[in-house]
Amino acid sequence: MSALTYKRCWWRPPKPPGGATLADLDLDLDLDLELFRGEAAVVDLRGSREIGPADLGELRPGVVLVVCTGWSARFGTPEYLEPPWLTDDAARAVVDAGIRALAVDTLSPDPRGSLAVHEIVLGAGGVIVENLRGVERLLGHRATLAFHPLALAGDGSPVRAVAEIA
């Protein structure tokens, strides 16, 4: 078992009709716990900037898609604020493939100034985990990921991200 470390890693909950936030949800009753655990499908996209559907490879339903860009090494620098991003088409491909959990090692899966990926993934009932570190250690391994959010007021929560490497 290995813990993925993080700096300000946030889980972004799905926003049900009416625009509820995490503060409006009962984490013990309202959420499908399967959103927080699953087989990792890690995509090595180090060196990429704009990530489209073709970059994601073969997408399978039910996995936790982990986008490894290597960007977490820049945490704390001005460059970290301009990370690689997923295109709207990539986000739609993720949702269309039946993937409900997207994890990234960047500040956001969106380009700066946009929330389109958030709207697509969260709008489909999925979750986003941001700012992960150490995902490179998962490359080439089978792993199960689990994310444990806290019941805090707001639109997200820090999580403890854990990888069980087979």
Coordinates of N, CA and C in Angstrom, one line a residue:
M1 N 0.8 -1.2 0.0 CA 0.0 0.0 0.0 C 0.9 1.2 0.0
S2 N 0.5 2.2 -0.7 CA 1.3 3.5 -0.8 C 0.3 4.6 -0.8
A3 N 0.7 5.6 0.0 CA -0.1 6.9 0.0 C 0.4 7.8 -1.1
L4 N -0.5 8.3 -1.8 CA -0.2 9.4 -2.8 C -0.2 10.7 -1.9
T5 N 0.8 11.5 -2.0 CA 0.8 12.7 -1.3 C 0.2 13.8 -2.1
Y6 N -0.1 14.9 -1.4 CA -0.8 16.0 -2.1 C -0.5 17.3 -1.4
K7 N -0.7 18.3 -2.1 CA -0.7 19.7 -1.6 C -2.0 20.3 -2.0
R8 N -2.8 20.5 -1.0 CA -4.1 21.1 -1.3 C -4.9 20.3 -2.3
C9 N -4.9 19.0 -2.1 CA -5.7 18.1 -3.0 C -7.1 18.2 -2.7
W10 N -7.9 18.6 -3.7 CA -9.3 18.8 -3.5 C -10.2 17.8 -4.2
W11 N -11.2 17.3 -3.6 CA -12.2 16.6 -4.2 C -13.4 17.5 -4.6
R12 N -13.8 17.5 -5.8 CA -14.9 18.4 -6.3 C -16.1 17.5 -6.4
P13 N -17.1 17.7 -5.6 CA -18.3 16.9 -5.7 C -19.2 17.2 -6.9
P14 N -20.0 16.2 -7.3 CA -21.0 16.5 -8.3 C -22.0 17.5 -7.8
K15 N -22.5 18.4 -8.7 CA -23.5 19.4 -8.3 C -24.8 18.9 -8.8
P16 N -25.7 18.4 -7.8 CA -27.0 18.0 -8.2 C -27.9 19.2 -8.7
P17 N -29.0 18.9 -9.3 CA -29.9 20.0 -9.7 C -30.1 20.9 -8.5
G18 N -30.1 22.2 -8.8 CA -30.3 23.2 -7.7 C -29.0 23.8 -7.3
G19 N -27.9 23.2 -7.7 CA -26.6 23.8 -7.4 C -26.1 23.6 -6.0
A20 N -26.5 22.4 -5.4 CA -26.0 22.1 -4.0 C -24.5 22.0 -4.0
T21 N -23.9 22.4 -2.9 CA -22.5 22.3 -2.7 C -22.2 21.2 -1.7
L22 N -21.0 20.9 -1.4 CA -20.6 19.9 -0.4 C -21.3 20.1 0.9
A23 N -21.5 21.4 1.3 CA -22.1 21.7 2.6 C -23.6 21.2 2.6
D24 N -24.2 21.1 1.5 CA -25.6 20.7 1.4 C -25.8 19.2 1.4
L25 N -24.7 18.4 1.3 CA -24.8 17.0 1.1 C -24.5 16.3 2.4
D26 N -25.2 15.2 2.7 CA -24.9 14.3 3.8 C -24.0 13.3 3.3
L27 N -22.7 13.4 3.6 CA -21.7 12.4 3.0 C -22.0 11.0 3.4
D28 N -22.7 10.7 4.5 CA -23.1 9.4 4.9 C -24.2 8.8 4.1
L29 N -25.0 9.7 3.5 CA -26.3 9.2 2.8 C -26.4 9.6 1.4
D30 N -25.9 10.7 0.9 CA -26.1 11.2 -0.4 C -25.2 10.8 -1.5
L31 N -24.0 10.2 -1.1 CA -23.0 10.0 -2.2 C -22.8 8.5 -2.4
D32 N -22.6 8.1 -3.6 CA -22.2 6.8 -4.0 C -20.7 6.6 -3.6
L33 N -20.4 5.8 -2.7 CA -19.1 5.6 -2.2 C -18.2 5.0 -3.3
E34 N -18.7 4.4 -4.3 CA -17.9 3.8 -5.4 C -17.2 4.9 -6.2
L35 N -17.7 6.2 -6.0 CA -17.0 7.3 -6.7 C -15.6 7.5 -6.1
F36 N -15.4 7.0 -4.9 CA -14.1 7.3 -4.2 C -13.2 6.2 -4.2
R37 N -13.4 5.1 -5.0 CA -12.6 4.0 -5.0 C -12.7 3.3 -6.3
G38 N -11.5 2.8 -6.9 CA -11.6 2.1 -8.1 C -10.2 1.8 -8.7
E39 N -10.3 0.9 -9.7 CA -9.0 0.6 -10.4 C -8.5 1.8 -11.1
A40 N -7.2 2.0 -11.0 CA -6.5 3.2 -11.6 C -6.2 2.9 -13.1
A41 N -6.5 3.8 -13.9 CA -6.1 3.8 -15.3 C -5.2 5.1 -15.4
V42 N -3.9 4.9 -15.4 CA -3.0 6.0 -15.3 C -2.5 6.2 -16.8
V43 N -2.6 7.5 -17.2 CA -2.2 7.9 -18.5 C -0.9 8.8 -18.4
D44 N 0.2 8.4 -19.0 CA 1.4 9.2 -18.9 C 1.4 10.2 -20.0
L45 N 1.2 11.5 -19.6 CA 1.1 12.6 -20.5 C 2.1 13.7 -20.1
R46 N 3.2 13.2 -19.5 CA 4.3 14.2 -19.2 C 4.8 14.8 -20.5
G47 N 4.9 16.1 -20.5 CA 5.3 16.8 -21.7 C 4.2 17.4 -22.5
S48 N 2.9 17.0 -22.2 CA 1.8 17.4 -23.0 C 1.3 18.8 -22.4
R49 N 0.6 19.6 -23.2 CA 0.0 20.8 -22.7 C -1.5 20.7 -22.8
E50 N -2.0 20.6 -24.1 CA -3.4 20.5 -24.3 C -3.7 19.1 -24.6
I51 N -4.6 18.5 -23.7 CA -4.8 17.1 -23.7 C -6.2 16.8 -24.3
G52 N -6.2 16.1 -25.5 CA -7.4 15.8 -26.2 C -7.8 14.3 -26.0
P53 N -8.9 13.9 -26.6 CA -9.4 12.6 -26.4 C -8.4 11.5 -26.9
A54 N -7.8 11.7 -28.0 CA -6.8 10.8 -28.5 C -5.6 10.5 -27.5
D55 N -5.3 11.5 -26.7 CA -4.2 11.4 -25.8 C -4.5 10.5 -24.6
L56 N -5.8 10.3 -24.4 CA -6.2 9.5 -23.2 C -6.2 8.0 -23.4
G57 N -5.9 7.6 -24.6 CA -5.9 6.1 -24.9 C -7.3 5.5 -24.8
E58 N -7.3 4.2 -24.6 CA -8.5 3.4 -24.5 C -9.1 3.7 -23.1
L59 N -10.3 4.2 -23.1 CA -11.0 4.5 -21.8 C -12.0 3.4 -21.5
R60 N -12.0 3.0 -20.2 CA -12.9 1.9 -19.8 C -13.8 2.4 -18.7
P61 N -15.0 2.0 -18.7 CA -16.0 2.4 -17.7 C -15.6 1.9 -16.3
G62 N -15.9 2.8 -15.3 CA -15.7 2.4 -13.9 C -14.3 2.6 -13.3
V63 N -13.3 3.0 -14.2 CA -12.0 3.2 -13.6 C -11.8 4.6 -13.1
V64 N -10.8 4.8 -12.3 CA -10.4 6.1 -11.9 C -9.3 6.6 -12.9
L65 N -9.6 7.5 -13.7 CA -8.7 8.0 -14.7 C -7.7 9.0 -14.0
V66 N -6.4 8.6 -14.1 CA -5.4 9.4 -13.4 C -4.5 10.0 -14.6
V67 N -4.5 11.3 -14.7 CA -3.7 12.0 -15.7 C -2.4 12.4 -15.1
C68 N -1.3 11.8 -15.5 CA 0.0 12.0 -15.0 C 0.7 13.0 -16.0
T69 N 0.9 14.2 -15.5 CA 1.6 15.2 -16.4 C 3.0 15.6 -15.8
G70 N 3.2 15.1 -14.6 CA 4.5 15.5 -13.9 C 4.5 16.9 -13.4
W71 N 3.3 17.6 -13.5 CA 3.3 19.0 -13.1 C 3.4 19.3 -11.7
S72 N 3.2 18.3 -10.8 CA 3.2 18.5 -9.4 C 4.6 18.8 -8.9
A73 N 5.7 18.5 -9.7 CA 7.0 18.9 -9.4 C 7.2 20.5 -9.4
R74 N 6.3 21.2 -10.0 CA 6.3 22.6 -10.1 C 5.5 23.3 -9.0
F75 N 5.0 22.5 -8.1 CA 4.1 23.1 -7.0 C 4.9 24.2 -6.3
G76 N 4.3 25.3 -6.0 CA 4.9 26.4 -5.3 C 5.7 27.4 -6.2
T77 N 5.7 27.1 -7.5 CA 6.3 28.0 -8.4 C 5.2 28.8 -9.2
P78 N 5.6 29.9 -9.8 CA 4.6 30.6 -10.7 C 4.1 29.7 -11.9
E79 N 5.0 28.9 -12.4 CA 4.7 28.0 -13.5 C 3.6 27.0 -13.2
Y80 N 3.4 26.7 -11.9 CA 2.4 25.7 -11.5 C 1.0 26.2 -11.8
L81 N 0.9 27.6 -11.9 CA -0.4 28.2 -12.2 C -0.9 28.1 -13.6
E82 N 0.0 27.6 -14.5 CA -0.3 27.4 -15.9 C -0.1 26.0 -16.3
P83 N -0.9 25.1 -15.8 CA -0.7 23.7 -16.0 C -1.3 23.2 -17.3
P84 N -0.9 21.9 -17.7 CA -1.6 21.3 -18.9 C -3.1 21.2 -18.5
W85 N -3.9 21.0 -19.5 CA -5.3 20.9 -19.3 C -6.0 20.0 -20.3
L86 N -7.2 19.5 -19.9 CA -8.0 18.7 -20.8 C -8.9 19.6 -21.6
T87 N -9.1 19.2 -22.9 CA -10.0 19.9 -23.7 C -11.4 19.5 -23.3
D88 N -12.4 20.3 -23.8 CA -13.8 19.9 -23.6 C -14.1 18.6 -24.2
D89 N -13.6 18.3 -25.4 CA -13.8 17.0 -26.0 C -13.2 15.9 -25.2
A90 N -12.1 16.1 -24.6 CA -11.5 15.0 -23.7 C -12.4 14.8 -22.6
A91 N -12.9 15.8 -21.9 CA -13.8 15.6 -20.8 C -15.1 14.9 -21.2
R92 N -15.6 15.2 -22.4 CA -16.8 14.5 -22.9 C -16.5 13.0 -23.1
A93 N -15.3 12.8 -23.7 CA -14.9 11.4 -23.9 C -14.8 10.6 -22.6
V94 N -14.3 11.2 -21.6 CA -14.2 10.6 -20.3 C -15.6 10.2 -19.8
V95 N -16.5 11.2 -19.8 CA -17.9 10.9 -19.3 C -18.6 9.9 -20.2
D96 N -18.4 10.0 -21.5 CA -19.1 9.1 -22.5 C -18.6 7.7 -22.3
A97 N -17.3 7.5 -21.8 CA -16.8 6.2 -21.6 C -17.2 5.6 -20.3
G98 N -18.0 6.3 -19.5 CA -18.5 5.8 -18.2 C -17.5 5.9 -17.0
I99 N -16.6 6.8 -17.2 CA -15.6 7.1 -16.1 C -16.2 8.2 -15.2
R100 N -16.3 8.0 -13.9 CA -16.9 8.9 -13.0 C -15.9 9.6 -12.1
A101 N -14.7 9.2 -12.1 CA -13.6 9.8 -11.3 C -12.4 10.2 -12.1
L102 N -12.1 11.5 -12.1 CA -10.9 12.0 -12.8 C -10.0 12.6 -11.8
A103 N -8.7 12.1 -11.8 CA -7.7 12.6 -10.9 C -6.5 13.2 -11.7
V104 N -6.1 14.3 -11.3 CA -5.0 15.0 -12.0 C -3.9 15.5 -11.0
D105 N -2.7 15.6 -11.5 CA -1.6 16.1 -10.7 C -1.3 17.6 -11.0
T106 N -2.4 18.3 -11.4 CA -2.3 19.7 -11.7 C -3.3 20.5 -10.8
L107 N -3.2 21.8 -10.9 CA -4.1 22.7 -10.1 C -5.5 22.4 -10.5
S108 N -5.8 22.1 -11.8 CA -7.1 21.9 -12.3 C -7.0 21.1 -13.6
P109 N -8.0 20.4 -14.0 CA -8.0 19.8 -15.3 C -8.4 20.8 -16.4
D110 N -8.8 22.0 -16.0 CA -9.3 23.1 -17.0 C -8.1 24.0 -17.3
P111 N -8.2 24.6 -18.5 CA -7.3 25.7 -18.7 C -7.7 26.9 -17.8
R112 N -6.7 27.8 -17.6 CA -6.9 28.9 -16.7 C -8.1 29.8 -17.2
G113 N -9.0 30.1 -16.3 CA -10.1 31.0 -16.7 C -11.3 30.2 -17.2
S114 N -11.3 28.9 -17.2 CA -12.4 28.0 -17.6 C -12.7 27.0 -16.6
L115 N -14.0 26.6 -16.6 CA -14.4 25.5 -15.7 C -15.2 24.5 -16.5
A116 N -15.0 24.5 -17.8 CA -15.7 23.6 -18.7 C -15.6 22.1 -18.4
V117 N -14.3 21.7 -18.1 CA -14.1 20.3 -17.7 C -14.9 20.0 -16.4
H118 N -14.8 20.9 -15.4 CA -15.5 20.7 -14.2 C -17.0 20.5 -14.5
E119 N -17.5 21.4 -15.3 CA -19.0 21.4 -15.6 C -19.4 20.1 -16.3
I120 N -18.5 19.6 -17.2 CA -18.9 18.3 -17.9 C -18.8 17.1 -17.0
V121 N -17.7 17.0 -16.2 CA -17.5 15.8 -15.4 C -18.5 15.9 -14.2
L122 N -18.5 17.0 -13.5 CA -19.4 17.1 -12.3 C -20.9 17.1 -12.7
G123 N -21.2 17.7 -13.9 CA -22.5 17.7 -14.4 C -23.0 16.3 -14.7
A124 N -22.1 15.4 -15.0 CA -22.5 14.0 -15.3 C -22.5 13.1 -14.0
G125 N -22.3 13.7 -12.9 CA -22.3 13.0 -11.6 C -21.0 12.4 -11.2
G126 N -19.9 12.9 -11.9 CA -18.6 12.4 -11.5 C -17.9 13.3 -10.5
V127 N -16.7 12.9 -10.2 CA -15.9 13.7 -9.2 C -14.5 14.0 -9.9
I128 N -13.9 15.0 -9.3 CA -12.5 15.4 -9.8 C -11.7 15.5 -8.5
V129 N -10.5 14.9 -8.6 CA -9.5 15.1 -7.6 C -8.3 15.8 -8.2
E130 N -7.9 16.9 -7.6 CA -6.8 17.8 -8.1 C -5.6 17.8 -7.2
N131 N -4.5 18.2 -7.8 CA -3.2 18.5 -7.1 C -2.6 17.3 -6.5
L132 N -2.8 16.1 -7.1 CA -2.1 14.9 -6.6 C -0.6 15.0 -6.8
R133 N 0.1 14.3 -6.0 CA 1.6 14.2 -6.1 C 1.9 12.7 -6.1
G134 N 2.9 12.3 -6.8 CA 3.4 10.9 -6.7 C 2.7 10.0 -7.6
V135 N 1.9 10.5 -8.6 CA 1.2 9.6 -9.5 C 2.2 8.8 -10.4
E136 N 3.4 9.4 -10.6 CA 4.4 8.7 -11.5 C 4.7 7.3 -10.9
R137 N 4.6 7.2 -9.6 CA 4.9 5.9 -9.0 C 3.9 4.8 -9.4
L138 N 2.8 5.2 -10.0 CA 1.7 4.2 -10.4 C 1.9 3.7 -11.8
L139 N 2.8 4.5 -12.6 CA 3.0 4.1 -14.0 C 3.5 2.7 -14.1
G140 N 2.9 1.9 -14.9 CA 3.4 0.5 -15.1 C 2.9 -0.5 -14.1
H141 N 2.1 -0.1 -13.1 CA 1.6 -0.9 -12.1 C 0.1 -1.0 -12.1
R142 N -0.5 -2.1 -11.6 CA -1.9 -2.2 -11.4 C -2.1 -1.6 -10.0
A143 N -3.1 -0.8 -9.8 CA -3.4 -0.2 -8.5 C -4.9 0.1 -8.4
T144 N -5.3 0.1 -7.1 CA -6.6 0.5 -6.8 C -6.4 1.8 -6.0
L145 N -7.2 2.8 -6.3 CA -7.1 4.1 -5.7 C -8.4 4.3 -4.8
A146 N -8.1 5.0 -3.7 CA -9.2 5.4 -2.8 C -9.0 6.9 -2.4
F147 N -10.0 7.7 -2.4 CA -10.0 9.1 -2.0 C -11.0 9.3 -0.9
H148 N -10.5 9.9 0.2 CA -11.4 10.0 1.4 C -11.6 11.5 1.7
P149 N -12.7 12.1 1.2 CA -13.0 13.5 1.5 C -13.5 13.7 2.9
L150 N -13.4 14.9 3.4 CA -13.9 15.3 4.7 C -15.2 16.0 4.5
A151 N -16.1 16.0 5.4 CA -17.4 16.6 5.3 C -17.2 18.1 5.8
L152 N -16.8 18.9 4.9 CA -16.5 20.4 5.2 C -17.5 21.2 4.4
A153 N -17.8 22.4 4.9 CA -18.6 23.4 4.1 C -17.8 23.9 2.9
G154 N -18.4 24.1 1.8 CA -17.7 24.6 0.6 C -18.0 23.8 -0.6
D155 N -17.2 24.0 -1.6 CA -17.4 23.3 -2.9 C -16.4 22.1 -3.1
G156 N -15.6 21.9 -2.1 CA -14.6 20.8 -2.2 C -14.1 20.4 -0.9
S157 N -13.2 19.5 -0.8 CA -12.6 19.0 0.4 C -11.2 18.5 0.2
P158 N -10.3 18.7 1.2 CA -9.1 17.9 1.1 C -9.4 16.4 1.1
V159 N -8.6 15.6 0.5 CA -8.8 14.2 0.6 C -7.5 13.5 1.0
R160 N -7.6 12.3 1.5 CA -6.4 11.5 1.7 C -6.5 10.5 0.5
A161 N -5.5 10.5 -0.3 CA -5.5 9.7 -1.5 C -4.6 8.5 -1.2
V162 N -5.1 7.3 -1.4 CA -4.3 6.1 -1.1 C -4.3 5.2 -2.4
A163 N -3.2 4.7 -2.7 CA -3.0 3.7 -3.8 C -2.6 2.4 -3.2
E164 N -3.4 1.3 -3.6 CA -3.0 0.0 -3.3 C -2.4 -0.6 -4.5
I165 N -1.1 -0.8 -4.5 CA -0.4 -1.3 -5.7 C -0.3 -2.8 -5.6
A166 N -0.8 -3.5 -6.7 CA -0.8 -4.9 -6.8 C 0.6 -5.5 -7.1

